[in-house]
PDB file of C-alpha atoms in Angstrom:
ATOM      1  CA  MET A   1      -2.429  -9.667  25.954  1.00 71.00           C
ATOM      2  CA  PRO A   2      -1.086 -12.944  25.119  1.00 78.00           C
ATOM      3  CA  GLN A   3       2.250 -12.934  23.072  1.00 76.00           C
ATOM      4  CA  GLY A   4       2.325 -12.835  20.217  1.00 78.00           C
ATOM      5  CA  SER A   5      -1.177 -10.957  20.028  1.00 83.00           C
ATOM      6  CA  VAL A   6      -1.945  -8.336  16.574  1.00 84.00           C
ATOM      7  CA  LEU A   7      -2.743  -5.788  19.578  1.00 86.00           C
ATOM      8  CA  GLY A   8       0.233  -6.674  21.883  1.00 84.00           C
ATOM      9  CA  PRO A   9       2.843  -4.391  20.262  1.00 81.00           C
ATOM     10  CA  LEU A  10       0.462  -1.442  20.559  1.00 84.00           C
ATOM     11  CA  LEU A  11      -1.081  -1.869  23.436  1.00 87.00           C
ATOM     12  CA  PHE A  12       2.341  -1.832  25.327  1.00 86.00           C
ATOM     13  CA  ALA A  13       3.549   1.298  22.726  1.00 85.00           C
ATOM     14  CA  MET A  14       0.874   3.312  24.640  1.00 88.00           C
ATOM     15  CA  TYR A  15       1.172   1.736  28.446  1.00 89.00           C
ATOM     16  CA  ILE A  16       5.037   2.650  27.856  1.00 88.00           C
ATOM     17  CA  SER A  17       4.353   6.412  26.100  1.00 89.00           C
ATOM     18  CA  PRO A  18       4.657   8.313  28.949  1.00 90.00           C
ATOM     19  CA  VAL A  19       8.154   7.482  29.434  1.00 90.00           C
ATOM     20  CA  SER A  20       8.804  10.075  26.439  1.00 90.00           C
ATOM     21  CA  ASN A  21       8.428  12.530  29.276  1.00 91.00           C
ATOM     22  CA  VAL A  22      10.712  10.783  31.151  1.00 91.00           C
ATOM     23  CA  ILE A  23      12.913  10.994  28.423  1.00 91.00           C
ATOM     24  CA  ALA A  24      12.494  15.123  27.633  1.00 89.00           C
ATOM     25  CA  ALA A  25      13.081  16.064  30.912  1.00 90.00           C
ATOM     26  CA  HIS A  26      16.410  15.865  30.956  1.00 88.00           C
ATOM     27  CA  SER A  27      16.599  16.890  27.113  1.00 86.00           C
ATOM     28  CA  LEU A  28      17.821  14.008  25.278  1.00 88.00           C
ATOM     29  CA  ARG A  29      16.038  12.732  22.013  1.00 88.00           C
ATOM     30  CA  TYR A  30      15.069   9.307  21.316  1.00 88.00           C
ATOM     31  CA  HIS A  31      13.098   6.972  18.700  1.00 86.00           C
ATOM     32  CA  ARG A  32      10.878   4.129  19.996  1.00 84.00           C
ATOM     33  CA  TYR A  33       9.628   1.424  17.786  1.00 81.00           C
ATOM     34  CA  ALA A  34       7.459  -1.525  19.411  1.00 76.00           C
ATOM     35  CA  ASP A  35       9.987  -2.444  22.587  1.00 77.00           C
ATOM     36  CA  ASP A  36      12.947  -1.029  21.033  1.00 83.00           C
ATOM     37  CA  THR A  37      13.689   2.580  22.455  1.00 85.00           C
ATOM     38  CA  GLN A  38      17.413   4.578  21.512  1.00 88.00           C
ATOM     39  CA  LEU A  39      18.774   7.561  22.943  1.00 88.00           C
ATOM     40  CA  TYR A  40      20.833   9.685  21.498  1.00 87.00           C
ATOM     41  CA  MET A  41      22.237  13.372  21.966  1.00 86.00           C
ATOM     42  CA  ALA A  42      25.160  15.449  20.378  1.00 85.00           C
ATOM     43  CA  VAL A  43      28.494  14.951  21.816  1.00 82.00           C
ATOM     44  CA  ARG A  44      31.092  18.412  22.060  1.00 76.00           C
ATOM     45  CA  LEU A  45      34.599  17.796  22.240  1.00 69.00           C
ATOM     46  CA  SER A  46      35.522  18.767  26.323  1.00 62.00           C
ATOM     47  CA  ASP A  47      37.574  17.249  28.681  1.00 53.00           C
ATOM     48  CA  ASP A  48      34.801  16.579  31.142  1.00 59.00           C
ATOM     49  CA  ASP A  49      35.225  13.823  32.558  1.00 62.00           C
ATOM     50  CA  ASP A  50      30.745  13.910  32.706  1.00 71.00           C
ATOM     51  CA  THR A  51      30.144  13.789  28.885  1.00 77.00           C
ATOM     52  CA  PHE A  52      27.671  11.215  29.193  1.00 82.00           C
ATOM     53  CA  LYS A  53      25.928  11.325  32.219  1.00 83.00           C
ATOM     54  CA  PRO A  54      22.893  13.364  31.206  1.00 85.00           C
ATOM     55  CA  VAL A  55      22.106  10.082  29.548  1.00 86.00           C
ATOM     56  CA  SER A  56      23.147   7.931  32.607  1.00 85.00           C
ATOM     57  CA  GLU A  57      20.672  10.184  34.278  1.00 87.00           C
ATOM     58  CA  CYS A  58      18.405   9.411  32.144  1.00 89.00           C
ATOM     59  CA  VAL A  59      17.751   6.058  32.236  1.00 87.00           C
ATOM     60  CA  GLU A  60      18.141   5.649  35.654  1.00 88.00           C
ATOM     61  CA  ASP A  61      14.990   8.069  36.189  1.00 90.00           C
ATOM     62  CA  VAL A  62      13.778   5.455  33.287  1.00 89.00           C
ATOM     63  CA  SER A  63      14.375   2.744  34.993  1.00 88.00           C
ATOM     64  CA  ARG A  64      12.671   3.618  37.569  1.00 89.00           C
ATOM     65  CA  TRP A  65       9.701   5.133  36.336  1.00 91.00           C
ATOM     66  CA  PHE A  66       9.794   0.981  34.462  1.00 89.00           C
ATOM     67  CA  LEU A  67       9.887  -0.973  37.740  1.00 88.00           C
ATOM     68  CA  GLU A  68       6.522   1.413  39.695  1.00 90.00           C
ATOM     69  CA  ASN A  69       4.552   0.377  36.806  1.00 90.00           C
ATOM     70  CA  GLY A  70       6.187  -3.504  36.496  1.00 88.00           C
ATOM     71  CA  LEU A  71       8.637  -3.341  34.191  1.00 86.00           C
ATOM     72  CA  LEU A  72      11.816  -4.133  34.328  1.00 83.00           C
ATOM     73  CA  LEU A  73      14.988  -2.543  31.650  1.00 81.00           C
ATOM     74  CA  ASN A  74      18.018  -5.304  31.389  1.00 80.00           C
ATOM     75  CA  PRO A  75      21.401  -3.551  30.942  1.00 78.00           C
ATOM     76  CA  GLU A  76      22.456  -6.720  29.071  1.00 80.00           C
ATOM     77  CA  LYS A  77      20.573  -6.100  26.249  1.00 82.00           C
ATOM     78  CA  MET A  78      21.523  -2.861  25.951  1.00 85.00           C
ATOM     79  CA  GLU A  79      24.111  -0.883  23.666  1.00 86.00           C
ATOM     80  CA  ALA A  80      26.148   2.333  23.400  1.00 88.00           C
ATOM     81  CA  VAL A  81      27.901   3.643  20.027  1.00 88.00           C
ATOM     82  CA  LEU A  82      29.552   6.989  19.161  1.00 88.00           C
ATOM     83  CA  PHE A  83      28.931   8.581  15.913  1.00 89.00           C
ATOM     84  CA  GLY A  84      31.754  10.086  14.098  1.00 87.00           C
ATOM     85  CA  THR A  85      35.088  10.682  12.198  1.00 86.00           C
ATOM     86  CA  LYS A  86      37.823   8.908  13.333  1.00 86.00           C
ATOM     87  CA  VAL A  87      39.582  11.576  14.782  1.00 86.00           C
ATOM     88  CA  GLN A  88      36.602  13.054  16.338  1.00 84.00           C
ATOM     89  CA  ARG A  89      36.106  10.003  18.298  1.00 84.00           C
ATOM     90  CA  GLU A  90      39.396  10.125  19.336  1.00 83.00           C
ATOM     91  CA  LYS A  91      39.278  12.976  21.435  1.00 83.00           C
ATOM     92  CA  ILE A  92      36.194  11.750  23.229  1.00 82.00           C
ATOM     93  CA  THR A  93      37.275   8.931  25.720  1.00 79.00           C
ATOM     94  CA  THR A  94      34.779   6.354  26.204  1.00 79.00           C
ATOM     95  CA  SER A  95      37.049   3.717  27.411  1.00 78.00           C
ATOM     96  CA  SER A  96      34.405   3.767  31.466  1.00 77.00           C
ATOM     97  CA  GLY A  97      31.209   3.236  29.084  1.00 80.00           C
ATOM     98  CA  ILE A  98      28.038   4.877  30.208  1.00 82.00           C
ATOM     99  CA  ASP A  99      27.056   3.654  33.290  1.00 79.00           C
ATOM    100  CA  VAL A 100      23.275   2.266  32.926  1.00 76.00           C
ATOM    101  CA  ALA A 101      21.113   0.846  36.149  1.00 70.00           C
ATOM    102  CA  GLY A 102      24.257  -0.125  38.024  1.00 75.00           C
ATOM    103  CA  ALA A 103      26.004  -1.973  35.147  1.00 80.00           C
ATOM    104  CA  VAL A 104      28.393  -0.817  32.362  1.00 84.00           C
ATOM    105  CA  VAL A 105      27.459  -0.428  29.069  1.00 84.00           C
ATOM    106  CA  PRO A 106      31.177  -0.586  26.726  1.00 87.00           C
ATOM    107  CA  PHE A 107      31.139   2.013  23.770  1.00 87.00           C
ATOM    108  CA  SER A 108      30.913  -0.876  20.599  1.00 87.00           C
ATOM    109  CA  ASP A 109      32.411  -0.017  17.214  1.00 89.00           C
ATOM    110  CA  ASN A 110      28.705  -0.444  15.678  1.00 88.00           C
ATOM    111  CA  VAL A 111      25.332  -1.609  17.063  1.00 89.00           C
ATOM    112  CA  LYS A 112      22.332  -3.140  15.471  1.00 88.00           C
ATOM    113  CA  LEU A 113      19.266  -1.526  14.199  1.00 87.00           C
ATOM    114  CA  LEU A 114      15.558  -2.328  13.496  1.00 86.00           C
ATOM    115  CA  GLY A 115      18.051  -5.217  11.734  1.00 87.00           C
ATOM    116  CA  VAL A 116      20.006  -1.677  10.485  1.00 90.00           C
ATOM    117  CA  ARG A 117      24.199  -3.215  11.502  1.00 91.00           C
ATOM    118  CA  LEU A 118      25.072   0.437  11.841  1.00 91.00           C
ATOM    119  CA  ASP A 119      29.066   1.398  12.384  1.00 90.00           C
ATOM    120  CA  SER A 120      30.911   4.429  14.365  1.00 89.00           C
ATOM    121  CA  ALA A 121      31.601   5.857  10.887  1.00 90.00           C
ATOM    122  CA  LEU A 122      28.208   5.289   9.466  1.00 90.00           C
ATOM    123  CA  THR A 123      30.620   4.078   6.349  1.00 91.00           C
ATOM    124  CA  MET A 124      27.231   0.846   6.505  1.00 92.00           C
ATOM    125  CA  ASP A 125      30.752  -1.426   5.246  1.00 92.00           C
ATOM    126  CA  ARG A 126      29.343  -3.767   8.074  1.00 92.00           C
ATOM    127  CA  HIS A 127      26.348  -4.271   7.218  1.00 94.00           C
ATOM    128  CA  VAL A 128      26.743  -4.459   3.636  1.00 95.00           C
ATOM    129  CA  THR A 129      28.884  -7.358   4.768  1.00 94.00           C
ATOM    130  CA  GLU A 130      26.263  -8.928   6.329  1.00 94.00           C
ATOM    131  CA  VAL A 131      23.618  -8.504   4.352  1.00 95.00           C
ATOM    132  CA  LEU A 132      25.999  -9.999   2.340  1.00 95.00           C
ATOM    133  CA  ARG A 133      26.618 -12.829   4.482  1.00 95.00           C
ATOM    134  CA  SER A 134      23.263 -13.471   3.993  1.00 94.00           C
ATOM    135  CA  CYS A 135      21.989 -13.187   0.534  1.00 94.00           C
ATOM    136  CA  SER A 136      25.146 -16.044  -0.703  1.00 94.00           C
ATOM    137  CA  TYR A 137      24.115 -19.014   2.029  1.00 95.00           C
ATOM    138  CA  HIS A 138      20.881 -17.960   0.743  1.00 95.00           C
ATOM    139  CA  THR A 139      21.430 -18.186  -3.198  1.00 94.00           C
ATOM    140  CA  ARG A 140      23.880 -21.402  -2.987  1.00 94.00           C
ATOM    141  CA  ALA A 141      20.758 -22.924  -1.468  1.00 94.00           C
ATOM    142  CA  LEU A 142      18.497 -22.312  -3.917  1.00 94.00           C
ATOM    143  CA  ARG A 143      21.233 -23.247  -6.483  1.00 93.00           C
ATOM    144  CA  HIS A 144      20.587 -26.768  -4.813  1.00 93.00           C
ATOM    145  CA  ILE A 145      17.418 -26.741  -5.702  1.00 93.00           C
ATOM    146  CA  ARG A 146      16.660 -24.617  -9.061  1.00 93.00           C
ATOM    147  CA  PRO A 147      16.715 -28.190 -11.548  1.00 93.00           C
ATOM    148  CA  LEU A 148      13.373 -29.056  -9.005  1.00 93.00           C
ATOM    149  CA  LEU A 149      11.685 -25.431  -9.554  1.00 92.00           C
ATOM    150  CA  THR A 150       9.904 -24.213 -12.595  1.00 93.00           C
ATOM    151  CA  LEU A 151      11.162 -20.849 -13.625  1.00 93.00           C
ATOM    152  CA  ASP A 152       8.068 -18.994 -11.706  1.00 93.00           C
ATOM    153  CA  VAL A 153       8.890 -20.326  -8.876  1.00 94.00           C
ATOM    154  CA  ALA A 154      12.188 -19.967  -8.557  1.00 93.00           C
ATOM    155  CA  LYS A 155      11.386 -15.977  -9.154  1.00 93.00           C
ATOM    156  CA  MET A 156       9.342 -15.797  -6.056  1.00 94.00           C
ATOM    157  CA  VAL A 157      11.614 -17.683  -4.041  1.00 93.00           C
ATOM    158  CA  GLY A 158      14.602 -15.795  -5.151  1.00 92.00           C
ATOM    159  CA  HIS A 159      12.805 -12.479  -4.513  1.00 91.00           C
ATOM    160  CA  SER A 160      11.532 -13.713  -0.545  1.00 92.00           C
ATOM    161  CA  ILE A 161      15.057 -15.025   0.211  1.00 91.00           C
ATOM    162  CA  VAL A 162      17.320 -12.772  -1.122  1.00 92.00           C
ATOM    163  CA  SER A 163      16.360  -9.810  -2.889  1.00 92.00           C
ATOM    164  CA  SER A 164      14.097  -8.916  -0.384  1.00 92.00           C
ATOM    165  CA  ARG A 165      17.327  -8.665   2.029  1.00 93.00           C
ATOM    166  CA  LEU A 166      18.918  -6.479  -0.433  1.00 93.00           C
ATOM    167  CA  ASP A 167      16.135  -4.777  -0.296  1.00 93.00           C
ATOM    168  CA  TYR A 168      15.211  -3.992   3.650  1.00 93.00           C
ATOM    169  CA  ALA A 169      16.467  -0.726   4.641  1.00 91.00           C
ATOM    170  CA  ASN A 170      18.099  -0.092   1.628  1.00 92.00           C
ATOM    171  CA  ALA A 171      17.495   3.957   1.610  1.00 91.00           C
ATOM    172  CA  LEU A 172      20.168   3.701   4.099  1.00 91.00           C
ATOM    173  CA  LEU A 173      22.977   3.020   1.972  1.00 93.00           C
ATOM    174  CA  HIS A 174      22.554   5.790  -0.463  1.00 91.00           C
ATOM    175  CA  GLY A 175      25.558   7.734  -0.634  1.00 88.00           C
ATOM    176  CA  THR A 176      27.760   4.739   0.903  1.00 91.00           C
ATOM    177  CA  SER A 177      30.965   3.131  -1.565  1.00 92.00           C
ATOM    178  CA  ALA A 178      30.714   2.477  -5.464  1.00 94.00           C
ATOM    179  CA  ASN A 179      32.206  -0.680  -3.376  1.00 95.00           C
ATOM    180  CA  ASN A 180      29.850  -1.305  -1.021  1.00 94.00           C
ATOM    181  CA  ILE A 181      27.318  -0.961  -3.972  1.00 95.00           C
ATOM    182  CA  ASN A 182      29.414  -2.818  -6.777  1.00 95.00           C
ATOM    183  CA  ARG A 183      30.221  -5.600  -3.629  1.00 95.00           C
ATOM    184  CA  LEU A 184      25.520  -5.959  -3.660  1.00 95.00           C
ATOM    185  CA  GLN A 185      25.200  -6.235  -7.202  1.00 95.00           C
ATOM    186  CA  VAL A 186      27.247  -9.203  -7.433  1.00 95.00           C
ATOM    187  CA  ALA A 187      25.241 -10.652  -5.066  1.00 94.00           C
ATOM    188  CA  GLN A 188      22.626  -9.351  -7.822  1.00 95.00           C
ATOM    189  CA  ASN A 189      24.482 -11.220 -10.156  1.00 95.00           C
ATOM    190  CA  LEU A 190      24.524 -13.977  -8.181  1.00 94.00           C
ATOM    191  CA  LEU A 191      21.072 -15.039  -7.688  1.00 95.00           C
ATOM    192  CA  ALA A 192      19.872 -13.953 -11.208  1.00 94.00           C
ATOM    193  CA  ARG A 193      22.261 -16.562 -12.732  1.00 94.00           C
ATOM    194  CA  ALA A 194      20.839 -19.376 -10.143  1.00 94.00           C
ATOM    195  CA  VAL A 195      17.611 -18.371 -10.602  1.00 94.00           C
ATOM    196  CA  CYS A 196      18.117 -18.036 -14.435  1.00 93.00           C
ATOM    197  CA  GLN A 197      20.249 -21.777 -13.728  1.00 92.00           C
ATOM    198  CA  ALA A 198      22.612 -19.844 -16.229  1.00 91.00           C
ATOM    199  CA  PRO A 199      26.754 -19.914 -16.177  1.00 90.00           C
ATOM    200  CA  CYS A 200      29.082 -17.651 -14.576  1.00 87.00           C
ATOM    201  CA  SER A 201      30.009 -16.519 -18.253  1.00 86.00           C
ATOM    202  CA  THR A 202      26.855 -14.882 -19.122  1.00 88.00           C
ATOM    203  CA  SER A 203      26.329 -11.272 -18.985  1.00 89.00           C
ATOM    204  CA  ALA A 204      24.014 -10.799 -15.582  1.00 91.00           C
ATOM    205  CA  THR A 205      22.918  -7.418 -16.571  1.00 91.00           C
ATOM    206  CA  GLU A 206      21.077  -9.189 -19.462  1.00 92.00           C
ATOM    207  CA  LEU A 207      19.251 -11.593 -17.209  1.00 92.00           C
ATOM    208  CA  CYS A 208      18.572  -8.608 -14.478  1.00 92.00           C
ATOM    209  CA  ARG A 209      16.221  -7.009 -17.767  1.00 92.00           C
ATOM    210  CA  GLN A 210      14.994 -10.732 -18.941  1.00 91.00           C
ATOM    211  CA  LEU A 211      13.840 -11.004 -14.907  1.00 91.00           C
ATOM    212  CA  HIS A 212      13.045  -7.370 -14.457  1.00 91.00           C
ATOM    213  CA  TRP A 213      15.117  -6.633 -11.949  1.00 92.00           C
ATOM    214  CA  LEU A 214      16.441  -3.051 -11.568  1.00 92.00           C
ATOM    215  CA  PRO A 215      20.272  -2.972 -10.507  1.00 94.00           C
ATOM    216  CA  VAL A 216      20.622  -2.302  -7.045  1.00 94.00           C
ATOM    217  CA  ARG A 217      21.715   1.333  -7.249  1.00 94.00           C
ATOM    218  CA  GLN A 218      18.555   2.189  -9.333  1.00 94.00           C
ATOM    219  CA  ARG A 219      16.743  -0.293  -6.784  1.00 94.00           C
ATOM    220  CA  ILE A 220      17.780   2.295  -3.466  1.00 95.00           C
ATOM    221  CA  THR A 221      17.105   5.656  -6.250  1.00 94.00           C
ATOM    222  CA  TYR A 222      13.814   4.504  -6.574  1.00 94.00           C
ATOM    223  CA  LYS A 223      13.095   3.338  -3.223  1.00 93.00           C
ATOM    224  CA  LEU A 224      14.500   7.238  -2.246  1.00 91.00           C
ATOM    225  CA  ALA A 225      11.765   8.331  -5.282  1.00 92.00           C
ATOM    226  CA  VAL A 226       8.548   6.689  -3.913  1.00 91.00           C
ATOM    227  CA  ILE A 227       9.206   7.836  -0.050  1.00 90.00           C
ATOM    228  CA  THR A 228       9.728  10.851  -1.379  1.00 89.00           C
ATOM    229  CA  TYR A 229       6.420  11.196  -3.929  1.00 89.00           C
ATOM    230  CA  LYS A 230       4.074   9.907  -0.687  1.00 88.00           C
ATOM    231  CA  THR A 231       5.481  11.422   2.211  1.00 88.00           C
ATOM    232  CA  ARG A 232       4.693  15.088  -0.352  1.00 86.00           C
ATOM    233  CA  SER A 233       0.888  13.774  -1.489  1.00 85.00           C
ATOM    234  CA  THR A 234       0.396  13.198   1.790  1.00 84.00           C
ATOM    235  CA  ASP A 235       2.548  14.526   4.844  1.00 78.00           C
ATOM    236  CA  ASN A 236       2.604  11.334   6.022  1.00 78.00           C
ATOM    237  CA  PRO A 237       4.523   9.897   7.796  1.00 79.00           C
ATOM    238  CA  ALA A 238       5.123  14.058  10.111  1.00 80.00           C
ATOM    239  CA  TYR A 239       8.307  13.022  10.457  1.00 77.00           C
ATOM    240  CA  LEU A 240       9.355  12.842   7.410  1.00 82.00           C
ATOM    241  CA  SER A 241       7.315  15.586   5.397  1.00 82.00           C
ATOM    242  CA  HIS A 242       8.327  18.321   8.026  1.00 82.00           C
ATOM    243  CA  LEU A 243      12.251  17.475   6.387  1.00 82.00           C
ATOM    244  CA  ILE A 244      11.917  17.692   3.059  1.00 83.00           C
ATOM    245  CA  HIS A 245      11.499  20.935   1.244  1.00 81.00           C
ATOM    246  CA  ASP A 246      11.048  22.685  -2.782  1.00 81.00           C
ATOM    247  CA  TYR A 247      14.565  22.358  -3.862  1.00 79.00           C
ATOM    248  CA  GLN A 248      15.381  26.459  -3.818  1.00 80.00           C
ATOM    249  CA  PRO A 249      19.028  27.358  -7.053  1.00 78.00           C
ATOM    250  CA  ALA A 250      21.256  28.938  -4.210  1.00 75.00           C
ATOM    251  CA  ARG A 251      21.379  32.116  -6.604  1.00 76.00           C
ATOM    252  CA  CYS A 252      19.292  32.862  -9.285  1.00 69.00           C
ATOM    253  CA  THR A 253      19.841  31.454 -12.841  1.00 63.00           C
ATOM    254  CA  HIS A 254      17.079  33.680 -15.132  1.00 61.00           C
ATOM    255  CA  THR A 255      18.309  36.044 -17.584  1.00 58.00           C
ATOM    256  CA  THR A 256      15.935  38.575 -18.388  1.00 55.00           C
ATOM    257  CA  ILE A 257      16.768  40.668 -21.102  1.00 57.00           C
ATOM    258  CA  ILE A 258      15.343  44.081 -20.899  1.00 54.00           C
TER     259      ILE A 258
END
């Protein structure tokens, strides 16, 4: 198939589907999207130096399967990260990295997964910082050309190049710190002022209301609500439907009077 074709990712996923059997043989879990594959395992605190040996053995078998089927596993594109609290991570030795196909992959403080930057403590601070950097760049560019655009065109451009970045994978930001939410809200406020050509003293809340833009925190809640509703009403995708259950109170709050 030519590169960039519509059927390319689907046929490639079908071609490498047997890799799931190789991974399952090592009792590891995995997620795969197109040519992206993530292996993950629960790490228990111990003094054993072979904590990550199952991962190395699994990747070695996957690399062998790739070679036997005309593919090549590139260790330079591999990343490893240990998630957990700071106290837990300090109890596990990660200085030696993970041996992958003859190359040592060091542990990183963060990894990029499908456009989302995940840090080792899962605070999402690094991801928010990168989103803000991108939004700030495009907001400044929009402000420079704003006098040449109509309001409708400015709204469309602002949504396509800035708001879309604020909305991308924002469901993962549920439960993040209030500081991160406030930083993202500032980026949305700057965009609203740029779109409306308003001075800094203008209330951004009123501008967002005029533009029919939900605040950042409400956008996150709305995204989760939509995903939950679609999952419960259609049972798709299956990997989410079995994780969502009706709320059951811990104790009965109904009082019966006889």
